[in-house]
Tab-separated table of C-alpha atoms in Angstrom:
chain	number	residue	atom	x	y	z
J	1	ASP	CA	-71.967	31.365	47.305
J	2	VAL	CA	-68.598	31.964	45.704
J	3	LYS	CA	-68.167	30.179	42.458
J	4	VAL	CA	-64.957	29.654	40.558
J	5	THR	CA	-65.304	27.803	37.291
J	6	GLN	CA	-62.688	26.383	34.989
J	7	SER	CA	-63.229	25.777	31.310
J	8	SER	CA	-62.434	22.058	31.250
J	9	ARG	CA	-62.238	19.228	33.802
J	10	TYR	CA	-60.060	17.071	31.581
J	11	LEU	CA	-57.838	18.029	28.677
J	12	VAL	CA	-55.465	16.013	26.493
J	13	LYS	CA	-52.992	17.882	24.316
J	14	ARG	CA	-49.982	17.001	22.230
J	15	THR	CA	-46.441	18.169	22.851
J	16	GLY	CA	-45.850	21.568	21.280
J	17	GLU	CA	-49.488	22.642	21.218
J	18	LYS	CA	-50.574	25.979	22.663
J	19	VAL	CA	-52.987	25.400	25.517
J	20	PHE	CA	-55.462	27.840	27.073
J	21	LEU	CA	-56.971	27.258	30.507
J	22	GLU	CA	-59.746	29.623	31.468
J	23	CYS	CA	-60.925	30.574	34.941
J	24	VAL	CA	-63.925	32.710	35.853
J	25	GLN	CA	-65.060	33.864	39.299
J	26	ASP	CA	-68.370	35.500	40.082
J	27	MET	CA	-67.653	37.224	43.404
J	28	ASP	CA	-65.828	40.342	42.228
J	29	HIS	CA	-62.579	39.156	43.827
J	30	GLU	CA	-59.507	41.247	43.196
J	31	ASN	CA	-56.952	38.432	43.524
J	32	MET	CA	-56.705	35.453	41.231
J	33	PHE	CA	-54.175	32.631	41.220
J	34	TRP	CA	-53.062	29.699	39.126
J	35	TYR	CA	-51.550	26.635	40.814
J	36	ARG	CA	-50.496	23.223	39.710
J	37	GLN	CA	-50.845	20.251	42.005
J	38	ASP	CA	-48.634	17.199	41.729
J	39	PRO	CA	-48.432	14.173	44.064
J	40	GLY	CA	-46.006	14.734	46.913
J	41	LEU	CA	-45.366	18.344	45.929
J	42	GLY	CA	-48.563	20.040	46.957
J	43	LEU	CA	-49.885	23.150	45.285
J	44	ARG	CA	-47.286	25.320	43.613
J	45	LEU	CA	-48.048	28.863	42.531
J	46	ILE	CA	-47.534	29.557	38.842
J	47	TYR	CA	-48.834	33.125	38.464
J	48	PHE	CA	-51.113	35.472	40.307
J	49	SER	CA	-52.897	38.734	39.664
J	50	TYR	CA	-53.987	41.481	42.032
J	51	ASP	CA	-55.900	43.492	39.479
J	52	VAL	CA	-56.986	43.676	35.886
J	53	LYS	CA	-54.045	43.625	33.480
J	54	MET	CA	-51.700	43.032	36.388
J	55	LYS	CA	-49.737	39.804	36.790
J	56	GLU	CA	-46.872	38.553	38.867
J	57	LYS	CA	-44.768	35.434	38.681
J	58	GLY	CA	-45.178	32.761	41.273
J	59	ASP	CA	-42.739	29.984	42.078
J	60	ILE	CA	-42.795	28.101	38.776
J	61	PRO	CA	-43.685	30.484	35.919
J	62	GLU	CA	-41.375	28.964	33.304
J	63	GLY	CA	-43.296	27.726	30.286
J	64	TYR	CA	-46.473	29.566	31.276
J	65	SER	CA	-48.021	32.972	30.714
J	66	VAL	CA	-51.263	34.544	31.912
J	67	SER	CA	-53.804	37.112	30.871
J	68	ARG	CA	-56.275	39.112	32.902
J	69	GLU	CA	-58.261	41.444	30.680
J	70	LYS	CA	-61.365	41.441	32.864
J	71	LYS	CA	-61.649	41.276	36.624
J	72	GLU	CA	-63.586	38.027	36.640
J	73	ARG	CA	-61.404	36.117	34.192
J	74	PHE	CA	-57.850	34.825	34.529
J	75	SER	CA	-56.348	32.715	31.773
J	76	LEU	CA	-53.326	30.445	31.909
J	77	ILE	CA	-51.465	29.825	28.674
J	78	LEU	CA	-48.999	27.067	27.945
J	79	GLU	CA	-47.113	28.452	24.955
J	80	SER	CA	-45.739	25.089	23.854
J	81	ALA	CA	-46.994	22.211	25.963
J	82	SER	CA	-44.475	19.676	27.197
J	83	THR	CA	-44.960	16.330	28.912
J	84	ASN	CA	-43.655	17.704	32.221
J	85	GLN	CA	-46.636	20.054	32.266
J	86	THR	CA	-48.982	17.116	32.722
J	87	SER	CA	-50.656	18.004	35.993
J	88	MET	CA	-53.786	19.156	37.804
J	89	TYR	CA	-54.247	22.908	37.351
J	90	LEU	CA	-56.227	24.808	39.960
J	91	CYS	CA	-57.449	28.355	39.752
J	92	ALA	CA	-58.315	30.323	42.885
J	93	SER	CA	-59.588	33.754	43.806
J	94	SER	CA	-59.743	35.855	46.944
J	95	LEU	CA	-60.737	39.266	48.154
J	96	LYS	CA	-58.047	41.936	48.127
J	97	ASN	CA	-56.945	41.650	51.770
J	98	SER	CA	-57.977	38.095	52.496
J	99	TYR	CA	-56.017	34.888	52.776
J	100	GLU	CA	-59.092	32.746	52.168
J	101	GLN	CA	-58.823	31.462	48.649
J	102	TYR	CA	-61.702	29.866	46.756
J	103	PHE	CA	-60.721	27.217	44.285
J	104	GLY	CA	-62.197	26.018	41.044
J	105	PRO	CA	-62.721	22.295	40.410
J	106	GLY	CA	-59.428	21.940	38.569
J	107	THR	CA	-58.363	20.909	35.081
J	108	ARG	CA	-56.467	17.673	34.705
J	109	LEU	CA	-54.168	18.258	31.759
J	110	THR	CA	-52.369	15.422	30.053
J	111	VAL	CA	-49.690	16.256	27.496
J	112	THR	CA	-48.711	13.350	25.266
S	1	ARG	CA	-35.947	21.704	52.739
S	2	LYS	CA	-39.623	22.272	51.954
S	3	GLU	CA	-41.186	25.426	53.381
S	4	VAL	CA	-44.120	23.432	54.731
S	5	GLU	CA	-43.758	19.758	55.611
S	6	GLN	CA	-46.463	17.260	56.427
S	7	ASP	CA	-46.606	13.544	57.098
S	8	PRO	CA	-48.415	12.262	54.004
S	9	GLY	CA	-50.093	9.421	55.945
S	10	PRO	CA	-52.477	7.795	55.460
S	11	PHE	CA	-53.751	7.969	58.999
S	12	ASN	CA	-56.278	5.157	59.296
S	13	VAL	CA	-58.754	6.050	62.019
S	14	PRO	CA	-61.694	4.028	63.338
S	15	GLU	CA	-64.963	5.899	63.292
S	16	GLY	CA	-65.445	7.724	66.576
S	17	ALA	CA	-61.741	7.862	67.409
S	18	THR	CA	-59.476	10.884	67.708
S	19	VAL	CA	-56.696	11.651	65.275
S	20	ALA	CA	-54.058	14.344	65.399
S	21	PHE	CA	-51.287	15.349	63.077
S	22	ASN	CA	-48.767	18.134	62.707
S	23	CYS	CA	-47.209	20.300	60.091
S	24	THR	CA	-43.860	22.103	60.355
S	25	TYR	CA	-42.925	25.316	58.598
S	26	SER	CA	-39.476	26.745	57.971
S	27	ASN	CA	-40.063	30.504	57.788
S	28	SER	CA	-40.166	31.905	61.294
S	29	ALA	CA	-41.590	35.180	59.917
S	30	SER	CA	-44.811	33.527	58.712
S	31	GLN	CA	-47.761	35.297	60.280
S	32	SER	CA	-50.914	33.440	59.385
S	33	PHE	CA	-51.750	29.762	59.324
S	34	PHE	CA	-54.616	27.701	58.001
S	35	TRP	CA	-55.873	24.211	57.445
S	36	TYR	CA	-57.530	23.479	54.132
S	37	ARG	CA	-59.383	20.271	53.381
S	38	GLN	CA	-59.317	18.516	50.028
S	39	ASP	CA	-61.682	15.653	49.300
S	40	CYS	CA	-60.671	13.044	46.750
S	41	ARG	CA	-60.753	14.548	43.233
S	42	LYS	CA	-62.095	17.839	44.556
S	43	GLU	CA	-60.732	21.316	45.086
S	44	PRO	CA	-59.222	22.488	48.400
S	45	LYS	CA	-61.507	24.398	50.758
S	46	LEU	CA	-60.673	26.397	53.839
S	47	LEU	CA	-61.316	24.340	56.976
S	48	MET	CA	-60.147	26.763	59.630
S	49	SER	CA	-57.643	29.425	60.500
S	50	VAL	CA	-55.097	28.725	63.222
S	51	TYR	CA	-54.671	31.328	65.928
S	52	SER	CA	-51.843	31.708	68.410
S	53	SER	CA	-54.117	30.873	71.311
S	54	GLY	CA	-55.462	27.779	69.610
S	55	ASN	CA	-58.995	27.488	68.364
S	56	GLU	CA	-61.824	25.038	68.039
S	57	ASP	CA	-64.485	24.565	65.429
S	58	GLY	CA	-66.817	21.791	66.488
S	59	ARG	CA	-64.837	18.568	66.507
S	60	PHE	CA	-61.749	20.219	65.059
S	61	THR	CA	-59.026	21.839	67.164
S	62	ALA	CA	-56.054	23.691	65.717
S	63	GLN	CA	-52.949	24.695	67.629
S	64	LEU	CA	-49.938	26.826	66.779
S	65	ASN	CA	-46.514	26.474	68.351
S	66	ARG	CA	-44.394	29.376	67.120
S	67	ALA	CA	-41.335	28.414	69.151
S	68	SER	CA	-41.107	25.014	67.479
S	69	GLN	CA	-42.665	26.225	64.231
S	70	TYR	CA	-45.439	23.729	63.886
S	71	ILE	CA	-49.193	23.700	63.728
S	72	SER	CA	-51.446	20.813	64.562
S	73	LEU	CA	-54.949	19.622	63.798
S	74	LEU	CA	-56.949	17.315	66.030
S	75	ILE	CA	-60.193	15.703	64.967
S	76	ARG	CA	-62.397	14.253	67.700
S	77	ASP	CA	-65.176	11.706	67.245
S	78	SER	CA	-64.110	11.054	63.663
S	79	LYS	CA	-66.837	10.643	61.051
S	80	LEU	CA	-66.617	8.782	57.769
S	81	SER	CA	-67.083	12.153	56.081
S	82	ASP	CA	-63.839	13.395	57.647
S	83	SER	CA	-61.898	11.202	55.204
S	84	ALA	CA	-59.910	13.685	53.149
S	85	THR	CA	-56.483	15.181	52.674
S	86	TYR	CA	-55.713	18.019	55.066
S	87	LEU	CA	-53.450	20.729	53.698
S	88	CYS	CA	-51.340	22.856	55.996
S	89	VAL	CA	-51.037	26.414	54.700
S	90	VAL	CA	-48.865	29.309	55.826
S	91	THR	CA	-48.513	32.808	54.496
S	92	ARG	CA	-45.574	33.819	52.363
S	93	MET	CA	-43.481	36.630	53.707
S	94	THR	CA	-42.323	38.939	50.923
S	95	THR	CA	-42.984	42.616	50.386
S	96	ASP	CA	-45.814	41.860	48.005
S	97	SER	CA	-46.962	38.763	49.791
S	98	TRP	CA	-50.528	39.704	50.544
S	99	GLY	CA	-52.747	36.797	49.565
S	100	LYS	CA	-49.889	34.465	48.715
S	101	LEU	CA	-49.942	31.148	50.463
S	102	GLN	CA	-47.521	28.253	50.819
S	103	PHE	CA	-49.235	24.871	50.783
S	104	GLY	CA	-48.008	21.638	52.283
S	105	ALA	CA	-48.435	18.444	50.286
S	106	GLY	CA	-51.151	17.225	52.628
S	107	THR	CA	-51.901	14.541	55.210
S	108	GLN	CA	-54.376	11.892	54.166
S	109	VAL	CA	-56.910	10.750	56.743
S	110	VAL	CA	-59.030	7.660	56.167
S	111	VAL	CA	-61.842	7.037	58.620
S	112	THR	CA	-62.997	3.420	58.654
S	113	PRO	CA	-66.315	1.995	59.888
């Protein structure tokens, strides 16, 4: 059974703080993704990675960065959190040539 | 215009009834289509792929209409456990698009006893 885990279910941070969201998958998937989900907007892709140390911008990368030092781990970094980054953050992974993505449980981040 | 548009609902459906809803997409070059299901406060999970010829998975039937650029999902004999948000998903068409998906905002279905 594929398992994608995220470091926190709920997180509250202050404006200007640096925030780290961690994602780990245990199925040796090549692809990993970070999305945010907001009401009425659906899932929007922030960053994705096809391989270790490789990253590519998604649709809304501004204010975010990522790190993939190991195949199983993909981190999302908010360099200086702002209130408009309050959202549900979902990590996903998939095999190299597959469109089926497996999602983690999500992290609900509140920036005050 | 959004790349993938869905009626947000909610569609209130009596248990045992049939419900159907559509999703439209704007990129005529999209090649692959899916329905994902998201339960309240849970992560999305793949429900089924949508093939050109239409396909069935138990009580669920998915159809694709390329000419009009929409896909549909029909749920027969609705169960209480079918209550969820159904996300329409199409593939992104760029040179490096493998694995990249475009998600609709979802259609909420509420099955009532």
